[in-house]
CSV table of C-alpha atoms and ligand atoms in Angstrom, one decimal:
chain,number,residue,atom,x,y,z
A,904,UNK,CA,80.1,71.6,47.5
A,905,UNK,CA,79.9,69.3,50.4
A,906,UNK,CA,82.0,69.5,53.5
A,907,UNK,CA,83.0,65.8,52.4
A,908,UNK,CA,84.1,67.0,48.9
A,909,UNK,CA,85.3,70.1,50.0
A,910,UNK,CA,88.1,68.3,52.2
A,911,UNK,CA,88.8,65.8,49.2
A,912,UNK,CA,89.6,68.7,47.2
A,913,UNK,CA,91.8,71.0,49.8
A,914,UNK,CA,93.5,67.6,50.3
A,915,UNK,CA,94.4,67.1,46.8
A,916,UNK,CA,95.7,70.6,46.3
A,917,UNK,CA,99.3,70.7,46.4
A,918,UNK,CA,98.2,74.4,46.2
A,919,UNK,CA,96.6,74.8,49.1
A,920,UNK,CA,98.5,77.9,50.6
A,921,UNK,CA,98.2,80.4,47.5
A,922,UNK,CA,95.0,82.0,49.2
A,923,UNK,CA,94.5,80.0,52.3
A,924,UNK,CA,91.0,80.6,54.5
A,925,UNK,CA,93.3,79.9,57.6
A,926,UNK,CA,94.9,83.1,59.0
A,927,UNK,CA,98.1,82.7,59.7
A,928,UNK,CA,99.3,83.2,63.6
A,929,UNK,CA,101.6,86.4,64.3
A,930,UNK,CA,102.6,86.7,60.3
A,931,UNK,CA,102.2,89.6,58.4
A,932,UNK,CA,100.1,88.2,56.1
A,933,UNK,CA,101.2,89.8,52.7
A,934,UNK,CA,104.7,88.5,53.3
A,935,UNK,CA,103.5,85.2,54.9
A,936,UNK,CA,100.4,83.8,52.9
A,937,UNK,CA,101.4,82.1,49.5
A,938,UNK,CA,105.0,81.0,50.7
A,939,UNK,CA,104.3,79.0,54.1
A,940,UNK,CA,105.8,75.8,54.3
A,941,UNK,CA,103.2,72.8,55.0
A,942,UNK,CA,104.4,70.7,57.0
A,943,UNK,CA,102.5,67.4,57.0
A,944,UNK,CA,104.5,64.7,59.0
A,945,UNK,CA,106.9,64.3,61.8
A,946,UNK,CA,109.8,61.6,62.7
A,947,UNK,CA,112.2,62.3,65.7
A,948,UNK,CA,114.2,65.4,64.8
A,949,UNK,CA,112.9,65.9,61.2
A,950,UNK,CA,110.0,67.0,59.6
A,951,UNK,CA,108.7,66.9,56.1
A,952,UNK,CA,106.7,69.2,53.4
A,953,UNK,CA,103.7,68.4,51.6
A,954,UNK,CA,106.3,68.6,48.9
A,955,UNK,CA,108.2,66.1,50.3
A,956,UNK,CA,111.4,68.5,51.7
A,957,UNK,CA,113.1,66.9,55.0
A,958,UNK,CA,113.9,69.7,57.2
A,959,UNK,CA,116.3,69.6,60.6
A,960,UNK,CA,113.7,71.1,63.4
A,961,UNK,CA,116.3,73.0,65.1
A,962,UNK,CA,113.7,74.6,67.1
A,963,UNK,CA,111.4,71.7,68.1
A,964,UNK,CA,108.4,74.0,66.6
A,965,UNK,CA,107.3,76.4,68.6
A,966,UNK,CA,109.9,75.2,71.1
A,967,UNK,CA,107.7,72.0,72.1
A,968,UNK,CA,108.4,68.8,70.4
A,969,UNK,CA,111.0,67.8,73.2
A,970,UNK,CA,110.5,63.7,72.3
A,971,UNK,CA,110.4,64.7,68.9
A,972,UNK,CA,107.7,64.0,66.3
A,973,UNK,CA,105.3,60.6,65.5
A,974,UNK,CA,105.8,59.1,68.7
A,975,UNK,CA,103.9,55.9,68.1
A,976,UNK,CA,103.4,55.2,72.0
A,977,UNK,CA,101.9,58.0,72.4
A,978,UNK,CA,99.6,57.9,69.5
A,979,UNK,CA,98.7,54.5,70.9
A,980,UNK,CA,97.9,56.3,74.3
A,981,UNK,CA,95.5,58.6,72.5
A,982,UNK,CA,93.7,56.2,70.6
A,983,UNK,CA,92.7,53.6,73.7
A,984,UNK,CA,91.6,56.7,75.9
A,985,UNK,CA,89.6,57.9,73.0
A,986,UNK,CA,88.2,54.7,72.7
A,987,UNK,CA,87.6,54.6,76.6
A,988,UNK,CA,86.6,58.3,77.0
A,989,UNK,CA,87.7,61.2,75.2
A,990,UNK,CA,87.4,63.4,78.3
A,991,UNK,CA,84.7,64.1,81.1
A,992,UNK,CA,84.9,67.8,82.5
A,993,UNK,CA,86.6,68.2,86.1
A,994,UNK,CA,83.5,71.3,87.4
A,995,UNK,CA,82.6,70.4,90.6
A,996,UNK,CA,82.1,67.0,91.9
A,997,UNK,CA,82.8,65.7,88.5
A,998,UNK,CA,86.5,64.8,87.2
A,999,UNK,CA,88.2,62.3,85.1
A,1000,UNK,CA,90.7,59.5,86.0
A,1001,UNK,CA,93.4,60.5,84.0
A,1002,UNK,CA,93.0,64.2,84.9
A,1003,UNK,CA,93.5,63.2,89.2
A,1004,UNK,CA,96.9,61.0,88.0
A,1005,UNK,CA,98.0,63.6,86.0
A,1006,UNK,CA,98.0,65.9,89.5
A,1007,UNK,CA,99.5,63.5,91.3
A,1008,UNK,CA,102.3,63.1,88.9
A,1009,UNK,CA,102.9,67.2,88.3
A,1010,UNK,CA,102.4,67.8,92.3
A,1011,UNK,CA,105.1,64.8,92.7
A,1012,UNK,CA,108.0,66.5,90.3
A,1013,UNK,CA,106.8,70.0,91.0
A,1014,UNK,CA,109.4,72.6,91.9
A,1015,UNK,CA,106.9,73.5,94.8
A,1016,UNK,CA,106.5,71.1,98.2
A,1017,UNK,CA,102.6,70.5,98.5
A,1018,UNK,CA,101.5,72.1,95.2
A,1019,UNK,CA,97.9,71.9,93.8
A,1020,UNK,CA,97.5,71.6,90.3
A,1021,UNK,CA,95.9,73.8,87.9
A,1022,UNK,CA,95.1,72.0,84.2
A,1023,UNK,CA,94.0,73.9,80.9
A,1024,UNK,CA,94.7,73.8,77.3
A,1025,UNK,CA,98.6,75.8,76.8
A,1026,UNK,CA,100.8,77.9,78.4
A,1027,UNK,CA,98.3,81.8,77.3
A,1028,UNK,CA,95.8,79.9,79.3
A,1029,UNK,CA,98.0,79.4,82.6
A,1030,UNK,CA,99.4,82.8,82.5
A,1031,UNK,CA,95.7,83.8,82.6
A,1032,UNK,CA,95.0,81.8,85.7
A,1033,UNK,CA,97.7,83.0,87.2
A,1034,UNK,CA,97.3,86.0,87.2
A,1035,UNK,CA,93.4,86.0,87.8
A,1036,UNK,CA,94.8,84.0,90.6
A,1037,UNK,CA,97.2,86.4,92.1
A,1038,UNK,CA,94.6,89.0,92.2
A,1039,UNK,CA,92.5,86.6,93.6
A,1040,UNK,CA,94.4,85.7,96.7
A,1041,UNK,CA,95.2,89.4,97.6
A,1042,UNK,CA,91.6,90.1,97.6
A,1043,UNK,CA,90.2,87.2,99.6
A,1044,UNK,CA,93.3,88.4,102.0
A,1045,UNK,CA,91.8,91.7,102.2
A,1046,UNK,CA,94.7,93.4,100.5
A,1047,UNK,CA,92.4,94.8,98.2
A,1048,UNK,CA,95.0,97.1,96.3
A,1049,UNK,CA,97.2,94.7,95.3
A,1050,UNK,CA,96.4,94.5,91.4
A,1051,UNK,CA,99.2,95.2,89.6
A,1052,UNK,CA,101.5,92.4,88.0
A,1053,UNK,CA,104.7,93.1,87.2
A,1054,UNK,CA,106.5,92.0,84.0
A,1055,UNK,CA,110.3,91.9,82.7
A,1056,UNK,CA,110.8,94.2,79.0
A,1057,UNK,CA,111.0,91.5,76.7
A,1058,UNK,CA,109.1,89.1,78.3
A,1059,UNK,CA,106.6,86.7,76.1
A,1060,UNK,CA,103.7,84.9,77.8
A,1061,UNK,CA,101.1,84.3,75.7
A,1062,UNK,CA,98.5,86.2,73.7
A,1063,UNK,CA,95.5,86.0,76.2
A,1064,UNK,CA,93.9,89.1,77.6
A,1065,UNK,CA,96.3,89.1,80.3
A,1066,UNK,CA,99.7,87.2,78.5
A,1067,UNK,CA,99.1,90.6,76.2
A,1068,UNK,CA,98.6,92.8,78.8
A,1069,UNK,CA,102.1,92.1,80.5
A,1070,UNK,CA,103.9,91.3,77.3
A,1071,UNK,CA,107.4,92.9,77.6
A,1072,UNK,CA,107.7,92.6,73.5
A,1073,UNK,CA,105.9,95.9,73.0
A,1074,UNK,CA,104.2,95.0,69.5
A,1075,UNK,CA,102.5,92.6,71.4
A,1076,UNK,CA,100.8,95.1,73.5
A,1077,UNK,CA,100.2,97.2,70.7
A,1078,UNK,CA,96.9,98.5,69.0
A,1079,UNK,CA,93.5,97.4,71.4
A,1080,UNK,CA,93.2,101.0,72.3
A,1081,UNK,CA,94.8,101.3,75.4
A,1082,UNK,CA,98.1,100.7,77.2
A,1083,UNK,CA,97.3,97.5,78.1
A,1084,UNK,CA,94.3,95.4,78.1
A,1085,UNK,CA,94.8,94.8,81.4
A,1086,UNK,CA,95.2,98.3,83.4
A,1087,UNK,CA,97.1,97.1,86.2
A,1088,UNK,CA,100.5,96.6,84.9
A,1089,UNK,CA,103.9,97.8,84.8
A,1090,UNK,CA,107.3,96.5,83.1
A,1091,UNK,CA,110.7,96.1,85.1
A,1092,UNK,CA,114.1,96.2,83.6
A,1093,UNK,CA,114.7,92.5,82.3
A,1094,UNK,CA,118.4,92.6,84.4
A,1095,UNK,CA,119.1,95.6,86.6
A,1096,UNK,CA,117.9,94.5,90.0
A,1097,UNK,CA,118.4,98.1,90.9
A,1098,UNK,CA,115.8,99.6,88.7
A,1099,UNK,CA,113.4,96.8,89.8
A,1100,UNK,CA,113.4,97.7,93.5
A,1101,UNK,CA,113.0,101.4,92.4
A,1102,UNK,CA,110.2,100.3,90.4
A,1103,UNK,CA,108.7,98.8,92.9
A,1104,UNK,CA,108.7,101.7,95.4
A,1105,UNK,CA,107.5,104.4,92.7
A,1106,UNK,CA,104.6,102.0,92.2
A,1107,UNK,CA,104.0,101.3,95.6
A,1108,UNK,CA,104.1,97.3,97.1
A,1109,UNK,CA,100.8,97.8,98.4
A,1110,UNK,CA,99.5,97.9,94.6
A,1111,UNK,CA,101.1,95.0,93.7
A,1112,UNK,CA,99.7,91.6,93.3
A,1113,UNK,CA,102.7,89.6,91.5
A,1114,UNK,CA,105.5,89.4,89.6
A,1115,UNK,CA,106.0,87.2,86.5
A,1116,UNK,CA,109.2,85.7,85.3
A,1117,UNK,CA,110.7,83.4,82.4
A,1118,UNK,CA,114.0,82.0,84.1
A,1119,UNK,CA,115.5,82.1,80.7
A,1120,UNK,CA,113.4,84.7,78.2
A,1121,UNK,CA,112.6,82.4,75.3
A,1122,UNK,CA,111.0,84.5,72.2
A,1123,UNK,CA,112.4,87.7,73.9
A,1124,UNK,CA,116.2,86.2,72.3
A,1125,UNK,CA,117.1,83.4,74.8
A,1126,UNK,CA,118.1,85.6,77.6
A,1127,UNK,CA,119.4,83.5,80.8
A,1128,UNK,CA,119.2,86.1,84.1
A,1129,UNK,CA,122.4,88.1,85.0
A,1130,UNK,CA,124.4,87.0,88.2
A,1131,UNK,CA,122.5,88.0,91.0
A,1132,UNK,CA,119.4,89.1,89.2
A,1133,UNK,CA,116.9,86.4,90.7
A,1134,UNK,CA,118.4,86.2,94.2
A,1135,UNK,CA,117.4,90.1,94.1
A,1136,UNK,CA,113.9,89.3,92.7
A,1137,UNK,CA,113.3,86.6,95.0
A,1138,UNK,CA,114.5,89.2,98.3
A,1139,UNK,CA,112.4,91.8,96.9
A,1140,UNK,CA,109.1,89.5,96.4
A,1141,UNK,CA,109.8,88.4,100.0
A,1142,UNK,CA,109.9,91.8,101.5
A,1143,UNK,CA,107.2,93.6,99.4
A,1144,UNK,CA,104.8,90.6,99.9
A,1145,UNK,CA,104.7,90.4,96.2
A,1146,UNK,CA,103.6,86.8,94.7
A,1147,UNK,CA,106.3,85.2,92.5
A,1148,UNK,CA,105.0,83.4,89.4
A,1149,UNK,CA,107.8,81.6,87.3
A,1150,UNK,CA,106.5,81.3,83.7
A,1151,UNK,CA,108.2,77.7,82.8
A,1152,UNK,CA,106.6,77.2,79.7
A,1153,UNK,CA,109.7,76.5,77.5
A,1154,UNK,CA,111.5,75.6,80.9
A,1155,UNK,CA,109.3,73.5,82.1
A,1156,UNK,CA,109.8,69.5,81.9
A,1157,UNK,CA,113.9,69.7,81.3
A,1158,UNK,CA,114.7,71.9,78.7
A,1159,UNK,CA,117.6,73.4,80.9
A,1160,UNK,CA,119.2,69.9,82.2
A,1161,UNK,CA,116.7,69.9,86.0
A,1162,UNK,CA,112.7,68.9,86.0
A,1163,UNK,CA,112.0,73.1,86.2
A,1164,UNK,CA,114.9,75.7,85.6
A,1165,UNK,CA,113.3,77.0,89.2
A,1166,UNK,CA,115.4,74.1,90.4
A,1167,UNK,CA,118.2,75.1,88.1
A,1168,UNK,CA,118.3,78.7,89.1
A,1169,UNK,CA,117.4,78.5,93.1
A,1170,UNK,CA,113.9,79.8,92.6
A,1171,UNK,CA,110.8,79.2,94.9
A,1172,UNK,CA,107.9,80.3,93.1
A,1173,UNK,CA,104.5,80.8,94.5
A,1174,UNK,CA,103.2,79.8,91.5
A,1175,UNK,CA,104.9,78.1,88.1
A,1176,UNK,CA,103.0,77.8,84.9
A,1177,UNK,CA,103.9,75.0,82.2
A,1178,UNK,CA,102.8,73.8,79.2
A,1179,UNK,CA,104.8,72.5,75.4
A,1180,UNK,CA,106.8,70.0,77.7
A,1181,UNK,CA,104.5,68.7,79.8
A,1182,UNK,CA,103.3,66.7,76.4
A,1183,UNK,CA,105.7,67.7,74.0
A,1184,UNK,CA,102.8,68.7,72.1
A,1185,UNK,CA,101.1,65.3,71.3
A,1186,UNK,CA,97.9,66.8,72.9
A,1187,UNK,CA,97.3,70.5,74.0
A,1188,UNK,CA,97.9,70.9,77.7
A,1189,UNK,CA,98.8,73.8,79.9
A,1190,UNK,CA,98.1,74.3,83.5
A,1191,UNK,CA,99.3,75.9,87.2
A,1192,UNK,CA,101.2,74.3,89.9
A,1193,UNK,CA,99.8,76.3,93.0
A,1194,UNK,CA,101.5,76.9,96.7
A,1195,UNK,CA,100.0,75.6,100.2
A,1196,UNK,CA,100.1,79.5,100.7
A,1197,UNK,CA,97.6,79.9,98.2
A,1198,UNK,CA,95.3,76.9,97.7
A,1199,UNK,CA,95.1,76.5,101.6
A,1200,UNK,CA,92.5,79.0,102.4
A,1201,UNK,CA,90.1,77.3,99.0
A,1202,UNK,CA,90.8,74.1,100.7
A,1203,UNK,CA,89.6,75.0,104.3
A,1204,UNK,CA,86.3,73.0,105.8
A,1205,UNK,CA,83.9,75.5,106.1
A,1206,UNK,CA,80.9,76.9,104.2
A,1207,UNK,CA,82.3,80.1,104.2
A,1208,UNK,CA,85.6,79.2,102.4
A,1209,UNK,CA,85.5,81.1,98.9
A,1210,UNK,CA,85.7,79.4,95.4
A,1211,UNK,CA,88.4,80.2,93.0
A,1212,UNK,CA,85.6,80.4,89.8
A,1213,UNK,CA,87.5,79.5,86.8
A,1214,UNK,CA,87.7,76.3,85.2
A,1215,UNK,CA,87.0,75.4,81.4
A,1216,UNK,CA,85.5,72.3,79.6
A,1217,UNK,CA,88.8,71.2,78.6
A,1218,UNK,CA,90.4,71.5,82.2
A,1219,UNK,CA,91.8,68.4,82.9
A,1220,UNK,CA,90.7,67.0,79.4
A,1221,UNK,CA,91.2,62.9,79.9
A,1222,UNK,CA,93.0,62.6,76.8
A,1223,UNK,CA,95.4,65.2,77.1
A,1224,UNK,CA,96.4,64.3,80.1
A,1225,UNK,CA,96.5,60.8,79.5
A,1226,UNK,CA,99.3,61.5,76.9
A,1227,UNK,CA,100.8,63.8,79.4
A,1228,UNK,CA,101.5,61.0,81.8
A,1229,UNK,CA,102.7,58.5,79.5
A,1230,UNK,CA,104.8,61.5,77.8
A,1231,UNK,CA,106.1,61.9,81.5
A,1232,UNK,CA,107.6,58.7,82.2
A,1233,UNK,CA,109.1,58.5,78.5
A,1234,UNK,CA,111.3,61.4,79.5
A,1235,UNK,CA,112.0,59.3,82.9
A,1236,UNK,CA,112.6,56.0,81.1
A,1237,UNK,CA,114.8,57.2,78.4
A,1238,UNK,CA,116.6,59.9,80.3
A,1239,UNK,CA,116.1,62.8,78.6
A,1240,UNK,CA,116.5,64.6,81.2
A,1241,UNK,CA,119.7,64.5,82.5
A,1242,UNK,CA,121.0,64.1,78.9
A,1243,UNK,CA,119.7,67.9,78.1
A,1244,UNK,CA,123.0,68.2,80.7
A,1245,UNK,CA,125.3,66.1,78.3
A,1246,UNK,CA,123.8,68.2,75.0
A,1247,UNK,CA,124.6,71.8,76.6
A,1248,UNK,CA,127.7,70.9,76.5
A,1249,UNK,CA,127.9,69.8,73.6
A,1250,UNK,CA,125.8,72.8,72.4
A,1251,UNK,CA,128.3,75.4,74.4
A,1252,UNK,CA,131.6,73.9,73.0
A,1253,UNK,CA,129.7,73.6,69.0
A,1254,UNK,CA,128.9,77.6,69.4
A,1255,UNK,CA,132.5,78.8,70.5
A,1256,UNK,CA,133.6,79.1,66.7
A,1257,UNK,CA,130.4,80.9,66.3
A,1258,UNK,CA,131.4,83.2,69.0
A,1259,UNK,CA,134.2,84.2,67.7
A,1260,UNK,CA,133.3,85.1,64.7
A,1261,UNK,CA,133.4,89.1,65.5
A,1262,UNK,CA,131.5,91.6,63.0
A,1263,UNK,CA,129.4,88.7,62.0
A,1264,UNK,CA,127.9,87.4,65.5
A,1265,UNK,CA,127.6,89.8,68.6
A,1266,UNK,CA,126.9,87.6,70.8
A,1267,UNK,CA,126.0,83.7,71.5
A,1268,UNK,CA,124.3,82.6,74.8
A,1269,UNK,CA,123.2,79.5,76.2
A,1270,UNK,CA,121.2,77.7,78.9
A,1271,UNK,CA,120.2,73.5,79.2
A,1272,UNK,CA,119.4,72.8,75.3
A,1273,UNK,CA,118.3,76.5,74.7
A,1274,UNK,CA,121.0,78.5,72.6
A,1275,UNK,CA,121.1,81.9,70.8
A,1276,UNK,CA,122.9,83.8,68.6
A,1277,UNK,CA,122.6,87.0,67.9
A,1278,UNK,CA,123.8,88.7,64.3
A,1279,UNK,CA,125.6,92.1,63.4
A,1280,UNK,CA,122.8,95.2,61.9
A,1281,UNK,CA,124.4,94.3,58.2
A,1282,UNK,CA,123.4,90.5,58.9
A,1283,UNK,CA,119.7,89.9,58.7
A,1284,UNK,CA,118.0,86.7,61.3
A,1285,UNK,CA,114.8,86.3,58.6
A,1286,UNK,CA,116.7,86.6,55.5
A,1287,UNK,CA,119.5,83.4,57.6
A,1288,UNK,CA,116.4,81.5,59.0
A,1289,UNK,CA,115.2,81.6,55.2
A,1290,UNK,CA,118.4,80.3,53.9
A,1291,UNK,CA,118.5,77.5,56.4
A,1292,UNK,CA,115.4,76.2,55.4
A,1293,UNK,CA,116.9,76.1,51.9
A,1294,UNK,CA,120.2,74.0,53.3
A,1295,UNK,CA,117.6,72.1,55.1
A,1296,UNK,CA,117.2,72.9,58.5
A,1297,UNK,CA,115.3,74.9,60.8
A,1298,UNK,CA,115.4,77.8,63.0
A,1299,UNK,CA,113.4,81.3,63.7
A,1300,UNK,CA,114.3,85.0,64.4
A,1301,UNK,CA,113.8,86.4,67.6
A,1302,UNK,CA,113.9,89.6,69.1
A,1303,UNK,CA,117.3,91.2,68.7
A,1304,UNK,CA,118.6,89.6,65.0
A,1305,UNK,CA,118.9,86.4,67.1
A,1306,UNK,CA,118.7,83.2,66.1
A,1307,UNK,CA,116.6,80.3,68.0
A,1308,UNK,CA,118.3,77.3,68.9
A,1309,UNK,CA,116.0,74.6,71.0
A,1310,UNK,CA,116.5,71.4,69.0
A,1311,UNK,CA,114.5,68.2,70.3
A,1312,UNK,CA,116.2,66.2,73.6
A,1313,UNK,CA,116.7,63.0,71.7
A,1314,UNK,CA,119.1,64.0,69.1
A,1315,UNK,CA,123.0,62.8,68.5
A,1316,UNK,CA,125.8,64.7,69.8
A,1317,UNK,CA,126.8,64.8,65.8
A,1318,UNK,CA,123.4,66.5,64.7
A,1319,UNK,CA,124.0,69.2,67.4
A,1320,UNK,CA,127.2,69.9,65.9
A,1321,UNK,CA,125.7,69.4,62.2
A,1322,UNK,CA,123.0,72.0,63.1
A,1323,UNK,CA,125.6,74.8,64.2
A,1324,UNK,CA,127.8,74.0,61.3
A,1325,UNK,CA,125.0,74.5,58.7
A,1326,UNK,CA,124.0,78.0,60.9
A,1327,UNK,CA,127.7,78.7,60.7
A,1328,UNK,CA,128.0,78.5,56.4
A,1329,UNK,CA,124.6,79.8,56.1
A,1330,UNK,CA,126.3,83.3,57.8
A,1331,UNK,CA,129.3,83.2,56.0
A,1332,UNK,CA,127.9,82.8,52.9
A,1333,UNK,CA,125.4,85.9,53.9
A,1334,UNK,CA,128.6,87.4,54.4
A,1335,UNK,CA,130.1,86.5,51.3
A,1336,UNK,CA,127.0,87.4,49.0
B,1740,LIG,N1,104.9,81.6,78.2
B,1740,LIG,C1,106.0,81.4,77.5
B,1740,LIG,C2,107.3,81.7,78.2
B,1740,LIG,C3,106.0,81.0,76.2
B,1740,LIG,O1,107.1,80.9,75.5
B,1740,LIG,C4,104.7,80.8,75.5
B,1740,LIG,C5,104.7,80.3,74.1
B,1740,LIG,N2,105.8,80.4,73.3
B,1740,LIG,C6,103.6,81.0,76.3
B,1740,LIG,C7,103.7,81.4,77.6
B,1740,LIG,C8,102.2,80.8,75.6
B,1740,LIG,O2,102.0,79.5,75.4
B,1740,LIG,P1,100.9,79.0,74.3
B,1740,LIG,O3,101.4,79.5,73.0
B,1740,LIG,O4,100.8,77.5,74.5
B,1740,LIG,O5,99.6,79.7,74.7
């Protein structure tokens, strides 16, 4: 067959998923493959199956769809700088007009006074630079043993070589052969300050490069930071001269109510890493916002200043970004924002019944528009994200029996409330079974 009638024929079969060439992402493929759900168009909170099933996306995909789906301004966007240029690559004295706006934009809102920004392709990607550029700036300082990054126990970023290396989900580190890709690691306790500092002595500051932190741990079961955790990660990077990288992937672009949760929760990172948000996933876009402390010695005028060697073809990609800016001043122009605010409310108030609901639900936690709810051992977060799907909306199982709740920023009050009703019955009738 041709590649032309190959594609008619995968797109005519309703079939498609029975024995699929595509390998599924983090699925365990004999349970996965033959009963994923295709999902083949978008419209603001919903999405629909190839099969024609409308489905509540309580979880805004992979957390990202913040505007919500089929967008047709942005779609427009896309296709005129397509037409224009798809991209030009930003190496050296080369870069793209809609790449330099895009930095101007990001350095404008960024948590970080002065910032330089870093663009790539998703949020694995910036962790990576990150890191790389942690170990970087130690080096170039002549600190030559400071290596190590430090990561919280549960923490997710990513699935790069060094997103796996400092994964706090264990499984994810799991089965290349060693401990970690990535030697120079070492976990801290995700909310006992204590153990942290005690950490950080057995391992020595001078072996330290950074420390990477979600403000609220997403896939690790929406985990907002205990009182006083921060302030005592924020003293201790100070003191021990330890970099502070805040990984605002989820956070990033107002999924907690402010710009960047660092804003929300006091923080002043050396480096913060976005991505989902910063296009609510209408084109693939990741990147870096970098402190003076940092990009200054780079930027000095000499011919001995170094060169930070990374980049990638699609760093800065015109297209990309040009969604990202128009993306940007949707979220300004419809206040999305500040209505994240007016929806955790909402959100807090719609889980209390939920929370009270002892022997079912352990516990139920919230930050911004991020909520979730965590189920008793004889309760099962699969089995209820499966029924769900069935009652039409959904949501996903993360670490802990927990159940994600990250809905898109532009839905009603009344869908909020529908959403945690429908999670409500789909647990009492689990309970009831
Ligand atoms: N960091 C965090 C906090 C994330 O939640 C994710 C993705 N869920 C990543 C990094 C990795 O982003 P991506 O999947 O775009 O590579």
């Amino acid at each position: 067959m041709t590649v032309n009638e190959m594609a008619a024929s995968a797109h005519a079969a309703n079939t498609l998923i029975d024995a699929p060439a595509l390998w599924p992402a983090q699925g365990h493929t004999p349970t996965v493959v033959g009963r994923q759900l295709v999902i083949d168009r978008g419209e603001g909170s919903y999405v629909y199956t190839d099969d024609g099933r409308r489905l509540f996306d309580g979880t805004a995909g992979l957390w990202h769809a913040n505007i919500g789906h089929g967008n047709p301004e942005l779609a427009q966007v896309a296709h005129e700088q397509m037409l224009k240029l798809e991209t030009y690559h930003t190496f050296a004295r080369f870069t793209n007009d809609k790449a330099v706006v895009l930095g101007e934009l990001l350095a404008g809102i960024s948590p970080i006074e002065r910032s330089k920004v870093i663009l790539n392709s998703g949020g694995s990607d910036a962790i990576d630079v990150a890191c790389k550029l942690a170990r970087r700036h130690w080096q170039r300082e002549g600190r030559t043993t400071k290596k190590i990054i430090l990561s919280r126990e549960f923490a997710y970023h990513g699935l790069h070589a060094y997103g796996t290396s400092i994964a706090g989900l264990e499984f994810n580190r799991e089965g290349y052969g060693t401990e970690s890709l990535v030697p120079e690691t070492a976990r801290i306790s995700f909310n006992d300050a204590a153990q942290v500092e005690a950490l950080i002595a057995q391992v020595g500051a001078k072996n330290i490069a950074a420390l990477v932190t979600e403000p609220v741990q997403g896939t690790g079961g929406v985990n907002p930071p205990e009182p006083g955790y921060f302030e005592a990660i924020q003293r201790l990077c100070r003191q021990h001269e330890i970099l502070l990288i805040v990984d605002e992937v989820i956070t990033g672009f107002g999924r907690l109510g402010t710009m960047f949760a660092s804003e929300r929760y006091g923080l002043e990172p050396d480096m913060v890493t976005f991505a989902k948000g910063v296009t609510s996933g209408y084109a693939p876009l990741g990147g870096v916002l970098v402190s003076p402390r940092i990009w200054e010695p780079f930027y000095v005028d000499s011919a001995d200043t170094p060169i930070f060697r990374h980049g990638a073809t699609y760093a800065g990609h015109a297209t990309a970004s040009a969604v990202a800016i128009r993306h940007l001043e949707i979220l300004e122009r419809e206040n999305l924002v500040p209505r994240v605010s007016e929806l955790e409310a909402v959100l807090r108030t719609a889980l209390t019944g939920l929370a009270q609901r002892q022997g079912a639900v352990t516990e139920v936690r919230v930050a911004g528009l991020l909520g979730g709810v965590s189920l008793a051992g004889h309760l099962n977060a699969v089995q209820i994200c499966d029924d769900l799907i069935e009652l039409g909306f959904i949501s996903r199982p993360l670490r802990g029996n927990t159940l994600q709740i990250s809905p898109p920023f532009i839905i009603s009050d009344e869908e909020l409330t529908g959403y945690v009703a429908a999670i409500e019955h789909a647990i009492v009738e689990r309970e009831n079974r």
